[in-house]
Short mmCIF file of C-alpha atoms in Angstrom, two decimals:
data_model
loop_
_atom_site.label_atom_id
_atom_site.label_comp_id
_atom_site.label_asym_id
_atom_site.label_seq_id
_atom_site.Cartn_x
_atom_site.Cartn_y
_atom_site.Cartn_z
CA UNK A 846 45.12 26.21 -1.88
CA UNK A 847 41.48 25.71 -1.41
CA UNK A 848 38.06 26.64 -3.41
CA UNK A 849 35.07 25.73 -3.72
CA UNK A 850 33.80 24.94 -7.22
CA UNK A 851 30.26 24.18 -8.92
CA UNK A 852 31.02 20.56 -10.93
CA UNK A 853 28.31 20.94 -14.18
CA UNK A 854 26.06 17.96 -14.11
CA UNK A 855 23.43 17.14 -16.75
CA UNK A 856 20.48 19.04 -17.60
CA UNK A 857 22.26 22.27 -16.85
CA UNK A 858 22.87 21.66 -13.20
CA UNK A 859 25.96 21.83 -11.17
CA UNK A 860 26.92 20.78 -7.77
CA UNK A 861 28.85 22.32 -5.22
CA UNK A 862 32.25 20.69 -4.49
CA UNK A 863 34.90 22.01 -2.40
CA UNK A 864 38.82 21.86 -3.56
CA UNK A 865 41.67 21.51 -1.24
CA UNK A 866 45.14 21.30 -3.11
CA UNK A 867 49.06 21.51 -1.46
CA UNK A 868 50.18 25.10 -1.62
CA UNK A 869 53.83 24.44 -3.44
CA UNK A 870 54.07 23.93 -6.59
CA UNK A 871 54.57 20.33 -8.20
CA UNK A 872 56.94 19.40 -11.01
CA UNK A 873 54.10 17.58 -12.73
CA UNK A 874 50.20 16.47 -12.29
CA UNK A 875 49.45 14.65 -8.99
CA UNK A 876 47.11 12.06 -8.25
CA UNK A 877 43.68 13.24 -7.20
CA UNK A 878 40.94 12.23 -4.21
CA UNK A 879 37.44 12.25 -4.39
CA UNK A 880 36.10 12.41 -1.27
CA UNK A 881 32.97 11.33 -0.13
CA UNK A 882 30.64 12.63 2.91
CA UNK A 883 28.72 10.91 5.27
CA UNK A 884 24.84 11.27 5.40
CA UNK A 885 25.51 14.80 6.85
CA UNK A 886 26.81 16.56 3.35
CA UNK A 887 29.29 18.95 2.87
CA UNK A 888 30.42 20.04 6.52
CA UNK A 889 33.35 21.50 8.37
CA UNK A 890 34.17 17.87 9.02
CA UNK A 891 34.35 16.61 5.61
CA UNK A 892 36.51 19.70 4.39
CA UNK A 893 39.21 19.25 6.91
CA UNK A 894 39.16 15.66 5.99
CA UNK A 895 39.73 17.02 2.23
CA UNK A 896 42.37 19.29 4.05
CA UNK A 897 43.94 16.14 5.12
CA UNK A 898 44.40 14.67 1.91
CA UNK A 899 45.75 17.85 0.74
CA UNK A 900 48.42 18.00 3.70
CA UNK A 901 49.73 14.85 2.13
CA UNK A 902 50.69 16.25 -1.27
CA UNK A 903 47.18 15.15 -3.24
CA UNK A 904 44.28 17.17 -4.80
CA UNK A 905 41.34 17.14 -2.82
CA UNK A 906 37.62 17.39 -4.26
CA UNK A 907 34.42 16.84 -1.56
CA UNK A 908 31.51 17.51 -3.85
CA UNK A 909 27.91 17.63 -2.50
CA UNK A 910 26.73 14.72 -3.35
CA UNK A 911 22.82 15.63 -1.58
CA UNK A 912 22.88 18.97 -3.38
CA UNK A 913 22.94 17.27 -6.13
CA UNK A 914 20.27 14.70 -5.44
CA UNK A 915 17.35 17.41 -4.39
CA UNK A 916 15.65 19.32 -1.40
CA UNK A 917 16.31 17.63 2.43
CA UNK A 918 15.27 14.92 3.11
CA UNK A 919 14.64 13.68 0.02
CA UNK A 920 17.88 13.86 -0.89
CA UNK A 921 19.44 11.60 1.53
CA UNK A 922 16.19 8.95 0.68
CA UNK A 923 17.59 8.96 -2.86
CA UNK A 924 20.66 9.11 -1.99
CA UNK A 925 20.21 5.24 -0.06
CA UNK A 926 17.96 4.27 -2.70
CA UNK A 927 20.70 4.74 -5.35
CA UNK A 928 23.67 3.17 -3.05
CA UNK A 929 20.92 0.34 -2.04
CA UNK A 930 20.84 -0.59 -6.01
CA UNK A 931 24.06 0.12 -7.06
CA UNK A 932 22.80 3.04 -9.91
CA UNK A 933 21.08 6.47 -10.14
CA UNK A 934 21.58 10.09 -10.31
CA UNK A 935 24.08 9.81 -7.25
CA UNK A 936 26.47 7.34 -9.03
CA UNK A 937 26.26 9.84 -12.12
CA UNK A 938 26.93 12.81 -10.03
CA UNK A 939 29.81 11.45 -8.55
CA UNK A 940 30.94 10.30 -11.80
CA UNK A 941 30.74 13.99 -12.93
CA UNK A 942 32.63 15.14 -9.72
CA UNK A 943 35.60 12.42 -10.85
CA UNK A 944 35.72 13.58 -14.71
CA UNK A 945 35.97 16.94 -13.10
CA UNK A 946 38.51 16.41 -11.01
CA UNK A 947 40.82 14.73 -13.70
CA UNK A 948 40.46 17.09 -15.95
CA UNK A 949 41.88 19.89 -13.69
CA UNK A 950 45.67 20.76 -14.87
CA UNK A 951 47.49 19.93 -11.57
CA UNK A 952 45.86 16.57 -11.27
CA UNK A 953 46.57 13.17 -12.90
CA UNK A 954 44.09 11.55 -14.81
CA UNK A 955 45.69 8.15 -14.88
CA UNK A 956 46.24 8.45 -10.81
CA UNK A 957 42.96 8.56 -9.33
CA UNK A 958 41.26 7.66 -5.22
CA UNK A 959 38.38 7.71 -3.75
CA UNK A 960 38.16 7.94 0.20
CA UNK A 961 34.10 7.66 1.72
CA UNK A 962 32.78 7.69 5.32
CA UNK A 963 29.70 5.95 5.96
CA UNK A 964 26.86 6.30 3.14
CA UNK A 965 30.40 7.86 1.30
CA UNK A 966 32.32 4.63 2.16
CA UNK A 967 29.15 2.57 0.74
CA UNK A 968 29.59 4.74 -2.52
CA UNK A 969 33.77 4.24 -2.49
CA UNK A 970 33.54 0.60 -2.39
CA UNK A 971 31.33 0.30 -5.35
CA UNK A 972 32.90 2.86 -6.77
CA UNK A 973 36.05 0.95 -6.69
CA UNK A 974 34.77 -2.05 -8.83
CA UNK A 975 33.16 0.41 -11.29
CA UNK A 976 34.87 3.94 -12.10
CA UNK A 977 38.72 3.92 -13.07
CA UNK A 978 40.47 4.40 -9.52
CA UNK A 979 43.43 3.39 -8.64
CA UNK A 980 42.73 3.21 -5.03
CA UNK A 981 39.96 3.45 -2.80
CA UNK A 982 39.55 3.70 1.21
CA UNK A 983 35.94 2.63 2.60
CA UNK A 984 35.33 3.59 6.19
CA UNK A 985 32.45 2.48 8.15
CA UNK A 986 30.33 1.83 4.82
CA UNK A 987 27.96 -1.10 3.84
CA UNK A 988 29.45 -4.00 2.46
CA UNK A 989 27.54 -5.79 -0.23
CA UNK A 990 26.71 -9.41 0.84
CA UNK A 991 27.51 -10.78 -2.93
CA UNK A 992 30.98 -10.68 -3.08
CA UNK A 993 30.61 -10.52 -6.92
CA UNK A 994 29.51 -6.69 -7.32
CA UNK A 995 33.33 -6.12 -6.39
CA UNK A 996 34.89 -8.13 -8.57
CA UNK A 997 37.27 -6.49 -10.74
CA UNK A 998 37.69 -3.18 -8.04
CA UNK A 999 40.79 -1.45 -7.56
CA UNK A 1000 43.25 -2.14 -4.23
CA UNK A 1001 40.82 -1.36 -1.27
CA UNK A 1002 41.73 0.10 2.46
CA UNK A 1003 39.14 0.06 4.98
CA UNK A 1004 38.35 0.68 8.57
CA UNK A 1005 35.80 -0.21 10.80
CA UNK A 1006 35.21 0.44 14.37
CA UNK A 1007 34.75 -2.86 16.52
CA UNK A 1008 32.33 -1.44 19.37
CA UNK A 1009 29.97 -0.37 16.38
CA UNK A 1010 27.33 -3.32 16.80
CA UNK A 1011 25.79 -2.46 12.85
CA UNK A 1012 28.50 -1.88 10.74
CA UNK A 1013 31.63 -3.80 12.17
CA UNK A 1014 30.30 -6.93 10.81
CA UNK A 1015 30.30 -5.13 7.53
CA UNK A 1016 33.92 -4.97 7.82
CA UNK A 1017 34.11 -8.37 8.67
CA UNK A 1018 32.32 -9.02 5.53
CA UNK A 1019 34.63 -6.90 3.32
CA UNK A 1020 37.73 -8.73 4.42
CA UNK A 1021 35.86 -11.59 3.92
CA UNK A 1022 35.21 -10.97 0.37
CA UNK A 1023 38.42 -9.15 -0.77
CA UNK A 1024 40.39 -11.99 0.71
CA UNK A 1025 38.00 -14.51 -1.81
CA UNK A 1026 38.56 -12.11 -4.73
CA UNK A 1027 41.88 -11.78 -4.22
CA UNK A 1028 41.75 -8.06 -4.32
CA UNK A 1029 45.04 -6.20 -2.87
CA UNK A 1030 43.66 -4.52 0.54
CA UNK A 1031 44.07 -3.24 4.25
CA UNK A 1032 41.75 -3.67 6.30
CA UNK A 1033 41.71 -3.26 9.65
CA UNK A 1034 38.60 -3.08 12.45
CA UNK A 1035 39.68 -1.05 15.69
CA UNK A 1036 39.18 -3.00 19.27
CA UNK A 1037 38.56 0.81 20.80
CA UNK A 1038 36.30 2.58 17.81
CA UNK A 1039 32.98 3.12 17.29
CA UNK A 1040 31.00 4.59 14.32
CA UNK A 1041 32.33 7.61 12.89
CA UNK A 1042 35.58 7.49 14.34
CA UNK A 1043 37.37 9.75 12.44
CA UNK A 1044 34.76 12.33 12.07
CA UNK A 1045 34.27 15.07 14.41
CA UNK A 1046 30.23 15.51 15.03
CA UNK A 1047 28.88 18.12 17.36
CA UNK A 1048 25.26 18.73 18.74
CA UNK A 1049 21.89 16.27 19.79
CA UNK A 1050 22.59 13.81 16.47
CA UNK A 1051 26.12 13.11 17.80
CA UNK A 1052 24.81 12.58 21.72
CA UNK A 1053 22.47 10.18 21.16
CA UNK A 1054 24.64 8.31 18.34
CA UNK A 1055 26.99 8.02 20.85
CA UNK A 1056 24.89 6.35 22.77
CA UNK A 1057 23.24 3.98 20.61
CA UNK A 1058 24.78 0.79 19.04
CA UNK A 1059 26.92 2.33 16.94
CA UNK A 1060 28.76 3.99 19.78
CA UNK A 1061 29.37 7.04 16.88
CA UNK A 1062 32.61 9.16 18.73
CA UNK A 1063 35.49 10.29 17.01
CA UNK A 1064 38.82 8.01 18.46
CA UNK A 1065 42.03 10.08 17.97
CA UNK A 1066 44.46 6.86 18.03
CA UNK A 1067 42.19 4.78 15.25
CA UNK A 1068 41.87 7.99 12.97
CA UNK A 1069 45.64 9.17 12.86
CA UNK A 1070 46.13 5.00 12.31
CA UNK A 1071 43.96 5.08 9.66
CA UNK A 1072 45.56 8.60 8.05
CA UNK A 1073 49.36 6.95 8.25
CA UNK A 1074 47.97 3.65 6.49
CA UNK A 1075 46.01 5.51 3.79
CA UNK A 1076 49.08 7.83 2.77
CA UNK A 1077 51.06 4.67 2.80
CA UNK A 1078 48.39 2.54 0.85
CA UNK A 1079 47.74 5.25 -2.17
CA UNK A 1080 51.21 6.05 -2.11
CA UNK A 1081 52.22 2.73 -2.91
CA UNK A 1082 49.39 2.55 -5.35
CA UNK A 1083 48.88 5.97 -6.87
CA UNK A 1084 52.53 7.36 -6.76
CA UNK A 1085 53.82 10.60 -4.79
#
């Protein structure tokens, strides 16, 4: 089952989200996944990845988090602004987006992930010290350099691409810091990967990414990896 859905926000705004669900029924309420786009919005590429989360037997919401945040390109300037300081309309949106999502009838309150790519895995991993989620997987996001703004977060997956010059030290980082916190985590940064590996990009953006020091290029092995650890990883923490 899949929809897509306008979350209310306040003011009297909404934002468009899209909702991907497993077609048979469940005996009872099943954990839910926000998921959380890169600096590209709501694409074909961020629905099948809500798709995916779907396939493994969880609700899926991808709301527009830019949509929400104004007219291009000002949107993704405040959307940076508001991950750079850790508050700001874009937290509050995506707040709205997870009170939406728990509210729904198939889905678990109490059994709650978040799953971002890039600017989206910057937003997951504070996300995971700050809103009530069980679980959260960060791909190829910024990593705070105070370990302290994730105290207190939620058990944390990750995965980071090695040949990506910018943002593999990031995941260095993270390790770094959820191994001093003590935080419950996977983490894992992919000899073969680049930036973006497990999204599928098409067009000029994508050519000359791949060519620049983040080596941006989807990588078939490191994203089924990654897909097997997360359904193992919320499994474990969110329940079937």
């Amino acid at each position: 089952m899949e929809a897509h859905h306008q979350v209310p926000l306040s003011g009297g705004r909404a934002m468009p989200a899209f909702l991907a669900a497993p077609d048979d029924p469940a005996p009872a309420p099943r954990p839910g996944i926000l998921v959380i786009h890169e600096v590209f919005g709501l694409n074909d590429d961020i629905r099948a990845q809500a798709r995916r989360v779907a396939a493994l037997g969880w609700v899926a919401l991808a709301p527009d988090l830019l949509a929400a945040l104004g007219p291009r390109p000002l949107c993704i300037v405040r959307a940076f602004r508001d991950l750079s300081r850790g508050s700001g309309p874009a937290f509050e949106a995506l707040e709205a987006a997870r009170t939406w999502l728990g509210a729904r009838p198939e889905v678990d309150p109490a059994r709650l992930g978040v799953i971002g790519f890039c600017m989206g895995g910057g937003f997951a991993l504070l996300l995971a010290a700050r809103a009530p989620y069980r679980s959260a997987a960060v791909f190829y996001g910024a990593v705070p350099k105070d370990p302290a703004a994730l105290e207190g977060a939620c058990p944390i997956l990750a995965g980071y691409g090695a040949r990506d010059r910018l943002f593999a030290p990031q995941g260095r980082r993270l390790l770094e810091h959820l191994e001093h916190l003590g935080i419950p985590h996977d983490v894992v940064i992919y000899p073969d990967a680049g930036h973006s590996y497990m999204n599928r990009h098409s067009g000029l953006i994508a050519k000359l990414g791949a060519w620049g020091p983040m080596k941006v290029a989807y990588n078939p092995a490191a994203a089924e990896d990654s897909w097997r650890r997360i359904a193992d990883f919320f499994a474990a923490h969110l329940g079937a």
